[in-house]
Coordinates of C-alpha atoms in Angstrom, one line a residue:
M1 CA -0.7 57.3 -37.3
I2 CA 2.1 59.2 -35.5
D3 CA 5.4 57.3 -35.3
I4 CA 7.0 57.8 -31.9
D5 CA 10.5 56.6 -31.1
I6 CA 9.8 55.3 -27.6
S7 CA 13.5 54.8 -26.9
A8 CA 14.4 58.4 -27.8
L9 CA 11.4 59.7 -25.8
A10 CA 12.5 57.8 -22.7
D11 CA 16.0 59.1 -23.1
N12 CA 14.7 62.7 -23.3
I13 CA 12.5 62.2 -20.3
S14 CA 15.5 60.8 -18.3
R15 CA 17.6 63.8 -19.3
F16 CA 14.8 66.3 -18.3
C17 CA 14.4 64.5 -14.9
Y18 CA 18.1 64.7 -14.4
I19 CA 18.2 68.5 -15.0
V20 CA 15.2 69.0 -12.7
T21 CA 16.9 66.8 -10.0
V22 CA 20.2 68.7 -10.2
F23 CA 18.4 72.1 -10.2
F24 CA 16.3 71.4 -7.1
N25 CA 19.0 69.7 -5.1
T26 CA 21.4 72.6 -5.9
L27 CA 18.6 75.0 -4.8
L28 CA 18.1 72.9 -1.6
I29 CA 21.8 73.1 -0.8
Y30 CA 21.9 76.9 -1.4
L31 CA 18.9 77.6 0.7
T32 CA 20.1 75.3 3.5
T33 CA 23.6 76.8 3.7
C34 CA 22.8 80.4 3.0
H35 CA 19.3 81.2 4.2
T36 CA 18.5 78.8 7.1
T37 CA 21.6 79.4 9.2
K38 CA 19.3 80.0 12.3
Q39 CA 16.5 77.6 11.6
I40 CA 18.5 74.6 10.6
V41 CA 21.9 74.1 12.3
G42 CA 24.3 71.4 13.3
T43 CA 24.1 67.8 12.3
Y44 CA 20.7 67.9 10.6
R45 CA 21.9 70.7 8.4
N46 CA 24.9 68.6 7.3
M47 CA 22.6 65.6 6.7
I48 CA 20.4 67.7 4.3
V49 CA 23.4 68.8 2.3
I50 CA 24.9 65.3 2.1
F51 CA 21.6 63.8 1.1
A52 CA 21.2 66.4 -1.7
L53 CA 24.7 65.6 -3.0
L54 CA 23.9 61.9 -2.9
G55 CA 20.8 62.5 -4.9
M56 CA 22.7 64.4 -7.6
W57 CA 25.4 61.6 -7.7
F58 CA 22.7 59.0 -8.1
A59 CA 21.0 61.0 -10.9
T60 CA 24.3 61.5 -12.6
S61 CA 25.1 57.8 -12.6
D62 CA 21.6 57.1 -13.9
I63 CA 22.0 59.5 -16.9
L64 CA 25.4 58.1 -17.8
L65 CA 24.2 54.5 -17.7
L66 CA 20.6 54.8 -19.0
H67 CA 20.0 51.2 -17.9
S68 CA 16.9 49.4 -18.9
Y69 CA 15.1 46.0 -19.1
N70 CA 15.1 45.6 -15.4
G71 CA 11.6 44.0 -15.4
S72 CA 13.1 40.7 -16.6
F73 CA 15.8 40.6 -13.9
V74 CA 18.4 41.6 -16.5
Y75 CA 20.5 44.5 -15.5
F76 CA 22.6 46.1 -18.2
T77 CA 23.5 49.3 -20.1
L78 CA 23.4 50.3 -23.7
G79 CA 24.5 53.9 -23.1
S80 CA 27.2 55.4 -25.2
T81 CA 29.2 56.7 -22.2
F82 CA 31.1 53.5 -21.7
R83 CA 30.6 51.9 -25.1
N84 CA 34.3 51.5 -25.8
S85 CA 35.0 49.7 -22.5
K86 CA 32.9 46.8 -21.2
A87 CA 34.9 46.7 -18.0
S88 CA 34.3 50.4 -17.3
A89 CA 30.6 49.9 -18.0
E90 CA 30.4 47.0 -15.6
K91 CA 32.1 49.0 -12.8
A92 CA 29.7 51.9 -13.5
L93 CA 26.7 49.5 -13.3
L94 CA 28.0 48.2 -9.9
M95 CA 28.5 51.8 -8.8
Y96 CA 24.9 52.7 -9.8
G97 CA 23.6 49.7 -7.8
G98 CA 25.7 50.7 -4.9
M99 CA 24.4 54.2 -5.0
Y100 CA 20.9 52.9 -4.4
G101 CA 22.1 51.2 -1.3
V102 CA 23.9 54.4 -0.2
V103 CA 20.8 56.5 -0.6
I104 CA 18.3 54.2 1.2
S105 CA 20.8 53.6 4.0
F106 CA 21.4 57.3 4.5
I107 CA 17.6 57.8 4.7
A108 CA 17.6 55.2 7.5
V109 CA 20.3 57.2 9.3
Q110 CA 18.3 60.3 9.0
F111 CA 15.2 58.6 10.5
M112 CA 17.4 57.3 13.4
Y113 CA 18.7 60.8 14.0
R114 CA 15.2 62.4 14.0
A115 CA 13.9 59.7 16.3
C116 CA 16.7 60.3 18.8
V117 CA 16.1 64.0 18.7
L118 CA 12.5 63.6 19.5
S119 CA 12.7 60.7 22.1
K120 CA 16.1 61.0 23.7
P121 CA 17.8 64.3 22.8
T122 CA 21.0 63.2 24.5
W123 CA 21.4 60.3 22.1
A124 CA 21.7 62.8 19.2
K125 CA 25.2 63.5 20.3
H126 CA 26.2 60.2 18.7
F127 CA 25.6 61.9 15.3
D128 CA 27.6 65.0 16.0
G129 CA 31.0 66.0 14.7
F130 CA 33.4 63.1 13.9
K131 CA 30.7 60.5 14.8
L132 CA 28.8 61.5 11.7
T133 CA 31.7 60.2 9.7
I134 CA 31.2 56.8 11.3
W135 CA 27.6 56.8 10.1
L136 CA 28.8 57.7 6.6
V137 CA 31.1 54.7 6.7
F138 CA 28.0 52.6 7.5
V139 CA 26.3 54.1 4.5
L140 CA 29.2 53.3 2.3
V141 CA 29.3 49.7 3.6
A142 CA 25.7 49.3 2.7
G143 CA 26.4 50.6 -0.8
L144 CA 29.3 48.1 -1.1
I145 CA 26.9 45.2 -0.1
W146 CA 24.4 46.3 -2.7
A147 CA 27.1 46.5 -5.4
N148 CA 28.4 43.1 -4.4
G149 CA 24.9 41.7 -4.7
S150 CA 25.0 42.6 -8.4
R151 CA 28.5 41.5 -8.9
I152 CA 27.9 37.9 -7.8
V153 CA 25.3 37.5 -10.6
S154 CA 27.8 38.1 -13.4
P155 CA 26.6 36.0 -16.3
D156 CA 28.2 32.7 -17.1
E157 CA 27.9 30.8 -20.4
Y158 CA 24.4 29.4 -19.6
A159 CA 23.2 32.9 -18.7
Y160 CA 24.5 34.3 -22.0
Q161 CA 22.8 31.6 -23.9
Y162 CA 19.5 32.1 -22.0
I163 CA 19.2 35.8 -22.8
E164 CA 21.3 36.1 -26.0
H165 CA 18.4 35.8 -28.5
E166 CA 16.1 38.2 -26.6
I167 CA 18.7 41.0 -26.4
M168 CA 19.6 40.6 -30.0
V169 CA 16.0 40.8 -31.1
E170 CA 14.9 43.6 -28.9
Y171 CA 18.1 45.8 -29.0
G172 CA 20.2 44.5 -31.9
V173 CA 23.4 43.9 -29.9
S174 CA 25.3 40.9 -28.8
V175 CA 24.9 40.3 -25.1
R176 CA 28.6 39.3 -24.9
K177 CA 29.6 42.8 -25.9
I178 CA 27.7 44.8 -23.3
A179 CA 28.0 45.1 -19.5
I180 CA 25.2 43.0 -18.1
F181 CA 24.2 41.2 -14.9
T182 CA 21.6 38.5 -14.8
F183 CA 19.3 37.1 -12.1
L184 CA 18.3 33.6 -13.3
A185 CA 16.4 31.4 -11.0
Y186 CA 17.3 28.0 -12.4
N187 CA 20.2 26.2 -13.9
A188 CA 19.9 24.1 -17.1
D189 CA 19.1 21.0 -15.0
G190 CA 16.3 22.8 -13.1
T191 CA 18.1 23.4 -9.8
F192 CA 18.2 26.8 -8.1
R193 CA 21.2 29.0 -9.0
S194 CA 23.2 29.6 -5.8
N195 CA 24.6 32.9 -6.9
T196 CA 21.1 34.3 -7.5
L197 CA 19.9 33.1 -4.2
C198 CA 22.9 34.7 -2.4
S199 CA 22.4 38.0 -4.3
L200 CA 18.6 38.2 -3.7
G201 CA 19.1 37.1 -0.1
S202 CA 21.7 39.6 0.8
L203 CA 19.9 42.5 -1.0
G204 CA 16.6 41.5 0.5
L205 CA 17.9 41.3 4.0
L206 CA 19.7 44.6 3.7
A207 CA 16.6 46.3 2.3
M208 CA 14.4 44.7 5.0
Y209 CA 16.7 46.0 7.7
L210 CA 16.9 49.5 6.3
Y211 CA 13.1 49.9 5.6
T212 CA 12.3 48.3 9.0
T213 CA 14.5 50.8 10.7
C214 CA 12.7 53.6 8.9
L215 CA 9.3 52.1 9.9
I216 CA 10.3 51.8 13.5
C217 CA 11.8 55.2 13.8
G218 CA 8.9 56.7 11.9
T219 CA 6.5 55.2 14.4
I220 CA 8.6 56.5 17.3
M221 CA 8.6 60.0 15.8
Y222 CA 4.8 59.9 15.2
R223 CA 4.1 58.9 18.8
R224 CA 6.5 61.4 20.3
M225 CA 5.1 64.2 18.1
Q226 CA 1.6 63.2 19.0
G227 CA 2.4 63.1 22.7
K228 CA 4.0 66.6 22.6
F229 CA 1.2 68.0 20.5
C230 CA -1.3 66.7 23.1
K231 CA 0.7 68.3 25.9
L232 CA 0.9 71.6 24.0
V233 CA -2.9 71.6 23.5
M234 CA -3.6 70.8 27.2
K235 CA -1.2 73.6 28.3
E236 CA -2.8 76.1 25.9
W237 CA -6.2 75.0 27.2
E238 CA -5.2 75.4 30.8
D239 CA -3.7 78.8 30.1
T240 CA -6.9 79.9 28.3
I241 CA -9.0 78.7 31.3
G242 CA -6.7 80.5 33.7
A243 CA -6.8 83.7 31.8
N244 CA -10.6 83.7 31.5
Y245 CA -11.3 82.4 35.0
I246 CA -14.1 84.4 36.9
P247 CA -14.5 83.5 40.6
E248 CA -18.1 82.3 41.3
P249 CA -19.8 82.5 44.8
S250 CA -19.6 79.4 46.8
M251 CA -22.7 77.3 47.7
S252 CA -22.6 78.5 51.3
V253 CA -22.7 82.2 50.2
V254 CA -25.6 81.6 47.8
M255 CA -27.6 79.8 50.5
S256 CA -27.0 82.5 53.1
R257 CA -28.5 85.1 50.8
M258 CA -31.7 83.1 50.3

C-alpha cells in the first residue's frame, strides 16, 4: 500500500495554487494595462488591477500561514514563517481574515459600479477619480471588521483546555505555543459564550450585507442587459423589415382590376 503524506501533499498543492494565482493575476494586470487601453478604460480598468493585486495579496498571506483545521471552528497556523514569534503569527492570522473581508467587499463595490453603469450612467461618476479612494476606505473598514471578528475570540483558559488534547494528538504541538483563535459555543456551565456570539453576529451581518448587495446589483444588471438586448433585437428586426420591404397593391387597386 502506498504511504502518502497528506500534510505534505496539501502543502505542495497550496504552493502550486499560489504560483498559478500569482501568474494569472500578473498576466491579467499586464493585459489590462498594456493591451486593452482602448477597450477597458477609466475606473473599471483601475478596479480590475486593484482586484488582481488583492488576489495576489490574499494568496500570499495564505501561503505564509498555511492555516488548517477550520472545520472545527478552530483557526490557527502551524506554518514555519512565524514559528519564532507567536504575536507575529497572531497578527498575520488576523490580517489573513481581514483580507477575506477586503476581497468580498471589493467584489460588492465592483457589482455596485457595474449596476450604476448599466442603470444610471451618471451615478458612475461617484466611483471616478478621488471618489474611488473613498470606496477603498470602505473596503479596508470591512477588512478591519472581519479581522476584529477573529480577534474577539482569542482563547481563554477554558478554550485552551477544551482543544488542548485534540491539537496535541493531531498535530503534536502545545496549543499554548501557537497562534490560534477559537469559536466555542458554550462555556463550562453550558451558557452561550458572548464573544463567540458577537464574532459570528458581526461577521454574519457583514457577509449578509455584502452578498445581498452583490445579489441585488446582479439582478439589476441582468434586467438592464435583458432589456437592452430586447431593444437591440427589435431594432435589428425593424431595420431588416425596412430594408426588405416591398410595396404591395392596395385592396382598392386589386378590386379595380377585377
